[in-house]
Amino acid sequence: MFKTLRTAWGIEELRRKILFTLLIILLYRLGNAVPVPYVDTSLLAEYFESLQNTVLGLYNVMSGGAFSEATIFALSIQPYINASIIIQLLCVAIPALERLSKDGGEAGKRKIEAITRYTTVGIGLLQGFAYYMLMKNNNLIVSEMTSSFWAALVIILTFTSGSAIIMWMGEQITQFGIGNGISIILFASIVARIPNSIVTSIQNITAGSLQWYTLVLIILGALALVVLIVIVNDAERRIPIQYSKRVVGRKIYGGQATTLPMKVNMSGVLPIIFAQSIAALPATICAFVPKWQDSWLMVHVFDTTTWPYAILYFLLIIFFSYFYAEIQFNPVEVANNLRKNGGYIPGYRPGKPTSDFLARVLNKITLFGAIYLGIVAICPIIITMYSNVAQEIGLSIGGTSIIIVVGVALETVRALEAQLLMRNYKGFLS
């Protein structure tokens, strides 16, 4: 990875892309330090101290600590993620949107992106209003402005504008920087929490509430998890492909053998991100409605440290893994392309037998990848149910964070390698 970064830095165009990405991340982190007007930040910090392992604590991790400080970027990328989920599901359910996304070409893609942007603003308004009501109901707004319509308007519109700016930043990184912009911003949010976790761990070791060997075991477990994530992300099923010989004039084409790679974790970190957003939605509604905050459903079903939440989270990860695998890899389309190019899988006839075989292989490897993601994601939740290690090291939902960080890092390195390959490939004439 470091060799790739060093090589990319030596190319002027890639260096500009890297610097542009770092500039956007810097602006994002600066925005996380600007508080929204009329909010009592000291009371808000005290309120969030007891919510580290709840859905609000999860939102705080995903925003890099901005959610608990009510900054202009407090909503982070959650509105955009939720909007993307809704639009992609609607593209499957509504034939008109499905035709627009598949057959509309570049114009259809731009229309889908525009619909996603408008949906993001709408969800930002709803979440901004919900966050304002949460602060108002818990007396977290400056007392003289509690009932002020102007204060409510400013707070809600500031939150909404912040989510729209983050969406724009992510698009700029995707277009002019390196890697997927939204994933990079999420990566920066999670990594920004690491220094605070280190300081909290040292303070708790000094105070005696955390044993040093417990911290060492946690670090070793995290490193082992990183190794596992890297291995599974690089794992793939290689299907042998044979091309038949064709005689065109005096030349013979084809006849070579190759492989069709199918990645085990084809959808990357997206199932984790989307499953979090959906699983946290009921708890978010309960948390923002005062009379539901201490309800039985909130405490025993929707809280992030309960078995029902862990099971729901696990099932959603499996669902989104299959959902994205079906979007990214179409067995019928791959089989048709092989037949058009004179290729076939040994032992299977071209056409439907080939597509059926590819579909079976896709289902098997997707199931393995989905179970792997689900187990790694819910293990820290199960540990949190029976210990207070998460509070002692100042980290919430650690396994999920590691998956996202490592996954985004690997995707970004692959994007850099693709850029390097494109610039260093000399072609067959050289």
Short mmCIF file of C-alpha atoms in Angstrom, two decimals, residues 59-350:
data_model
loop_
_atom_site.label_atom_id
_atom_site.label_comp_id
_atom_site.label_asym_id
_atom_site.label_seq_id
_atom_site.Cartn_x
_atom_site.Cartn_y
_atom_site.Cartn_z
CA TYR A 59 -24.68 8.09 14.62
CA ASN A 60 -22.00 9.92 16.58
CA VAL A 61 -19.34 7.42 15.46
CA MET A 62 -20.43 7.66 11.82
CA SER A 63 -20.21 11.46 11.99
CA GLY A 64 -16.77 11.57 13.62
CA GLY A 65 -18.14 13.03 16.88
CA ALA A 66 -20.03 15.86 15.14
CA PHE A 67 -23.47 14.50 16.09
CA SER A 68 -22.87 14.83 19.84
CA GLU A 69 -21.57 18.39 19.36
CA ALA A 70 -24.43 19.56 17.08
CA THR A 71 -22.10 20.98 14.43
CA ILE A 72 -23.18 21.96 10.92
CA PHE A 73 -22.14 18.50 9.67
CA ALA A 74 -23.85 16.63 12.52
CA LEU A 75 -26.07 14.57 10.19
CA SER A 76 -22.96 13.49 8.26
CA ILE A 77 -23.66 11.19 5.28
CA GLN A 78 -26.69 9.44 6.82
CA PRO A 79 -29.28 11.36 4.72
CA TYR A 80 -27.42 10.51 1.50
CA ILE A 81 -27.04 6.85 2.48
CA ASN A 82 -30.74 6.57 3.34
CA ALA A 83 -31.69 8.32 0.09
CA SER A 84 -29.46 5.94 -1.92
CA ILE A 85 -31.11 2.92 -0.27
CA ILE A 86 -34.61 4.22 -1.00
CA ILE A 87 -33.90 5.08 -4.64
CA GLN A 88 -32.09 1.81 -5.40
CA LEU A 89 -34.91 -0.21 -3.86
CA LEU A 90 -37.44 1.82 -5.86
CA CYS A 91 -35.43 1.14 -9.03
CA VAL A 92 -36.11 -2.54 -8.45
CA ALA A 93 -39.77 -2.09 -7.49
CA ILE A 94 -40.88 0.57 -10.01
CA PRO A 95 -40.52 -0.43 -13.70
CA ALA A 96 -40.15 3.18 -14.92
CA LEU A 97 -37.19 3.82 -12.62
CA GLU A 98 -35.70 0.43 -13.52
CA ARG A 99 -35.83 1.29 -17.23
CA LEU A 100 -34.35 4.70 -16.50
CA SER A 101 -31.41 3.22 -14.57
CA LYS A 102 -30.67 0.32 -16.96
CA ASP A 103 -31.64 1.59 -20.40
CA GLY A 104 -31.47 5.34 -19.97
CA GLY A 105 -27.74 5.56 -20.56
CA GLU A 106 -25.81 8.54 -19.23
CA ALA A 107 -28.92 10.77 -19.23
CA GLY A 108 -30.84 8.21 -17.16
CA LYS A 109 -27.96 7.93 -14.72
CA ARG A 110 -27.93 11.71 -14.26
CA LYS A 111 -31.69 11.72 -13.61
CA ILE A 112 -31.34 9.00 -10.97
CA GLU A 113 -28.54 11.00 -9.33
CA ALA A 114 -30.72 14.13 -9.36
CA ILE A 115 -33.60 12.22 -7.73
CA THR A 116 -31.18 10.93 -5.09
CA ARG A 117 -29.98 14.47 -4.37
CA TYR A 118 -33.53 15.79 -3.88
CA THR A 119 -34.36 12.80 -1.67
CA THR A 120 -31.23 13.52 0.38
CA VAL A 121 -32.38 17.09 1.04
CA GLY A 122 -35.84 15.84 2.05
CA ILE A 123 -34.43 13.25 4.46
CA GLY A 124 -32.02 15.90 5.80
CA LEU A 125 -34.98 18.13 6.60
CA LEU A 126 -36.74 15.29 8.45
CA GLN A 127 -33.64 14.29 10.42
CA GLY A 128 -32.78 17.92 11.15
CA PHE A 129 -36.29 18.48 12.51
CA ALA A 130 -36.07 15.27 14.58
CA TYR A 131 -32.71 16.33 16.04
CA TYR A 132 -34.11 19.78 16.88
CA MET A 133 -37.08 18.17 18.69
CA LEU A 134 -34.69 15.92 20.60
CA MET A 135 -32.71 18.92 21.83
CA LYS A 136 -35.83 20.94 22.59
CA ASN A 137 -37.50 18.13 24.56
CA ASN A 138 -34.34 17.57 26.63
CA ASN A 139 -33.75 21.31 27.25
CA LEU A 140 -30.50 21.35 25.28
CA ILE A 141 -31.25 24.65 23.53
CA VAL A 142 -30.32 28.01 25.06
CA SER A 143 -33.18 28.78 27.46
CA GLU A 144 -34.25 32.13 25.98
CA MET A 145 -34.46 30.57 22.47
CA THR A 146 -36.31 27.36 23.38
CA SER A 147 -39.66 28.50 21.97
CA SER A 148 -38.27 30.71 19.21
CA PHE A 149 -39.43 29.90 15.67
CA TRP A 150 -36.33 31.63 14.30
CA ALA A 151 -34.03 29.37 16.34
CA ALA A 152 -35.89 26.26 15.11
CA LEU A 153 -35.66 27.42 11.49
CA VAL A 154 -31.94 28.20 11.73
CA ILE A 155 -31.05 24.91 13.42
CA ILE A 156 -33.07 22.72 11.03
CA LEU A 157 -31.89 24.49 7.87
CA THR A 158 -28.27 24.43 9.08
CA PHE A 159 -28.40 20.67 9.61
CA THR A 160 -30.04 20.17 6.20
CA SER A 161 -27.54 22.43 4.44
CA GLY A 162 -24.67 20.57 6.10
CA SER A 163 -25.90 17.20 4.81
CA ALA A 164 -26.27 18.67 1.29
CA ILE A 165 -22.72 20.10 1.42
CA ILE A 166 -21.32 16.72 2.51
CA MET A 167 -23.13 15.07 -0.42
CA TRP A 168 -21.56 17.63 -2.75
CA MET A 169 -18.11 17.04 -1.20
CA GLY A 170 -18.44 13.31 -1.77
CA GLU A 171 -19.37 13.86 -5.42
CA GLN A 172 -16.37 16.16 -5.89
CA ILE A 173 -14.00 13.53 -4.48
CA THR A 174 -15.50 10.86 -6.75
CA GLN A 175 -15.13 13.10 -9.80
CA PHE A 176 -11.84 14.88 -9.17
CA GLY A 177 -10.17 12.90 -6.39
CA ILE A 178 -9.32 9.28 -5.60
CA GLY A 179 -11.87 6.61 -4.73
CA ASN A 180 -15.54 6.81 -3.77
CA GLY A 181 -16.22 10.17 -2.15
CA ILE A 182 -18.90 9.09 0.31
CA SER A 183 -16.77 6.16 1.50
CA ILE A 184 -13.76 8.45 1.93
CA ILE A 185 -15.79 10.87 4.08
CA LEU A 186 -17.10 7.98 6.18
CA PHE A 187 -13.52 6.71 6.52
CA ALA A 188 -12.37 10.14 7.73
CA SER A 189 -15.22 10.32 10.26
CA ILE A 190 -14.33 6.98 11.86
CA VAL A 191 -10.56 7.55 11.86
CA ALA A 192 -11.08 10.95 13.54
CA ARG A 193 -12.36 9.12 16.62
CA ILE A 194 -9.17 7.09 17.10
CA PRO A 195 -7.12 9.78 18.96
CA ASN A 196 -10.00 10.31 21.39
CA SER A 197 -10.23 6.54 21.98
CA ILE A 198 -6.48 6.36 22.69
CA VAL A 199 -6.68 9.20 25.22
CA THR A 200 -9.73 7.64 26.92
CA SER A 201 -7.99 4.26 27.14
CA ILE A 202 -4.86 5.77 28.72
CA GLN A 203 -6.95 7.70 31.24
CA ASN A 204 -8.93 4.59 32.22
CA ILE A 205 -5.72 2.51 32.57
CA THR A 206 -4.29 5.22 34.83
CA ALA A 207 -7.50 5.34 36.87
CA GLY A 208 -7.56 1.53 37.17
CA SER A 209 -10.93 0.99 35.49
CA LEU A 210 -9.24 -0.69 32.50
CA GLN A 211 -6.49 -3.30 32.75
CA TRP A 212 -3.53 -2.89 30.40
CA TYR A 213 -3.68 -6.51 29.25
CA THR A 214 -7.35 -6.03 28.28
CA LEU A 215 -6.32 -3.19 25.98
CA VAL A 216 -3.51 -5.33 24.53
CA LEU A 217 -5.96 -8.16 23.81
CA ILE A 218 -8.34 -5.70 22.14
CA ILE A 219 -5.52 -4.36 19.93
CA LEU A 220 -4.41 -7.89 18.98
CA GLY A 221 -8.00 -8.82 18.19
CA ALA A 222 -8.38 -5.72 16.02
CA LEU A 223 -5.17 -6.56 14.12
CA ALA A 224 -6.34 -10.15 13.58
CA LEU A 225 -9.65 -8.76 12.32
CA VAL A 226 -7.81 -6.50 9.89
CA VAL A 227 -5.89 -9.50 8.51
CA LEU A 228 -9.14 -11.48 8.12
CA ILE A 229 -10.84 -8.57 6.33
CA VAL A 230 -7.92 -8.18 3.91
CA ILE A 231 -7.88 -11.94 3.14
CA VAL A 232 -11.63 -12.13 2.51
CA ASN A 233 -11.67 -8.91 0.46
CA ASP A 234 -9.01 -10.35 -1.85
CA ALA A 235 -10.59 -13.83 -2.02
CA GLU A 236 -12.26 -14.76 -5.29
CA ARG A 237 -13.65 -17.77 -7.14
CA ARG A 238 -11.98 -18.17 -10.54
CA ILE A 239 -14.16 -19.90 -13.11
CA PRO A 240 -12.27 -21.36 -16.09
CA ILE A 241 -13.27 -19.94 -19.49
CA GLN A 242 -12.31 -21.52 -22.83
CA TYR A 243 -12.58 -19.67 -26.12
CA SER A 244 -13.16 -21.66 -29.31
CA LYS A 245 -10.95 -21.15 -32.35
CA ARG A 246 -12.27 -19.06 -35.22
CA VAL A 247 -10.76 -18.81 -38.69
CA VAL A 248 -11.08 -15.37 -40.29
CA GLY A 249 -9.35 -15.27 -43.67
CA ARG A 250 -5.87 -16.61 -43.11
CA LYS A 251 -5.81 -15.87 -39.36
CA ILE A 252 -6.94 -17.98 -36.41
CA TYR A 253 -8.52 -16.20 -33.47
CA GLY A 254 -9.40 -17.53 -30.02
CA GLY A 255 -8.45 -20.89 -28.60
CA GLN A 256 -6.97 -19.47 -25.42
CA ALA A 257 -8.03 -20.29 -21.86
CA THR A 258 -8.67 -17.70 -19.16
CA THR A 259 -10.64 -17.32 -15.94
CA LEU A 260 -13.67 -15.32 -14.81
CA PRO A 261 -12.98 -13.95 -11.28
CA MET A 262 -15.93 -13.64 -8.87
CA LYS A 263 -15.10 -11.90 -5.61
CA VAL A 264 -16.34 -13.42 -2.35
CA ASN A 265 -17.16 -10.01 -0.89
CA MET A 266 -18.44 -8.45 -4.10
CA SER A 267 -20.35 -5.54 -2.54
CA GLY A 268 -17.60 -4.34 -0.19
CA VAL A 269 -18.68 -2.32 2.85
CA LEU A 270 -22.02 -1.14 1.41
CA PRO A 271 -24.14 -3.89 3.09
CA ILE A 272 -22.71 -2.85 6.49
CA ILE A 273 -23.43 0.85 5.91
CA PHE A 274 -26.95 0.34 4.58
CA ALA A 275 -27.85 -2.30 7.19
CA GLN A 276 -26.81 0.10 9.96
CA SER A 277 -29.04 2.84 8.59
CA ILE A 278 -32.11 0.61 8.30
CA ALA A 279 -31.60 -1.24 11.61
CA ALA A 280 -31.14 2.05 13.45
CA LEU A 281 -34.24 3.70 11.96
CA PRO A 282 -36.83 2.41 14.52
CA ALA A 283 -34.55 3.29 17.43
CA THR A 284 -33.99 6.74 15.94
CA ILE A 285 -37.73 7.39 15.84
CA CYS A 286 -38.10 6.18 19.43
CA ALA A 287 -35.18 8.33 20.60
CA PHE A 288 -36.64 11.48 19.06
CA VAL A 289 -40.13 11.00 20.56
CA PRO A 290 -40.00 11.72 24.35
CA LYS A 291 -42.72 9.30 25.45
CA TRP A 292 -41.09 6.45 23.50
CA GLN A 293 -37.52 6.93 24.75
CA ASP A 294 -37.98 4.59 27.75
CA SER A 295 -40.56 2.32 26.12
CA TRP A 296 -40.27 -1.47 26.16
CA LEU A 297 -39.57 -1.59 22.41
CA MET A 298 -36.75 0.94 22.72
CA VAL A 299 -35.10 -0.78 25.69
CA HIS A 300 -35.54 -4.45 24.75
CA VAL A 301 -35.84 -4.54 20.94
CA PHE A 302 -34.38 -1.52 19.15
CA ASP A 303 -31.43 -0.69 21.39
CA THR A 304 -28.07 -1.54 19.80
CA THR A 305 -27.08 -3.75 22.76
CA THR A 306 -30.01 -6.19 22.49
CA TRP A 307 -30.35 -9.56 20.75
CA PRO A 308 -33.30 -8.51 18.54
CA TYR A 309 -31.24 -5.62 17.16
CA ALA A 310 -28.24 -7.91 16.56
CA ILE A 311 -30.41 -10.46 14.71
CA LEU A 312 -32.11 -7.76 12.62
CA TYR A 313 -28.72 -6.23 11.82
CA PHE A 314 -27.33 -9.63 10.77
CA LEU A 315 -30.30 -10.38 8.49
CA LEU A 316 -30.14 -6.95 6.88
CA ILE A 317 -26.44 -7.44 6.10
CA ILE A 318 -27.25 -10.72 4.34
CA PHE A 319 -30.10 -9.09 2.42
CA PHE A 320 -28.03 -6.14 1.20
CA SER A 321 -25.12 -8.44 0.32
CA TYR A 322 -27.37 -10.39 -2.05
CA PHE A 323 -29.04 -7.20 -3.26
CA TYR A 324 -25.77 -5.59 -4.32
CA ALA A 325 -24.30 -8.82 -5.68
CA GLU A 326 -27.31 -9.10 -8.01
CA ILE A 327 -26.86 -5.49 -9.11
CA GLN A 328 -23.12 -5.79 -9.77
CA PHE A 329 -23.05 -9.24 -11.40
CA ASN A 330 -25.76 -10.32 -13.85
CA PRO A 331 -25.30 -14.03 -14.74
CA VAL A 332 -27.55 -13.81 -17.81
CA GLU A 333 -25.64 -10.84 -19.22
CA VAL A 334 -22.26 -12.48 -18.55
CA ALA A 335 -23.41 -15.73 -20.20
CA ASN A 336 -24.65 -13.83 -23.27
CA ASN A 337 -21.36 -11.93 -23.57
CA LEU A 338 -19.40 -15.18 -23.38
CA ARG A 339 -21.53 -16.73 -26.12
CA LYS A 340 -21.13 -13.69 -28.38
CA ASN A 341 -17.34 -13.82 -28.00
CA GLY A 342 -17.11 -17.59 -28.56
CA GLY A 343 -16.36 -18.38 -24.91
CA TYR A 344 -17.79 -21.14 -22.75
CA ILE A 345 -17.32 -22.78 -19.37
CA PRO A 346 -16.04 -26.36 -19.74
CA GLY A 347 -18.84 -28.78 -18.94
CA TYR A 348 -21.67 -26.31 -19.50
CA ARG A 349 -23.40 -25.38 -22.73
CA PRO A 350 -23.55 -21.69 -23.71
#
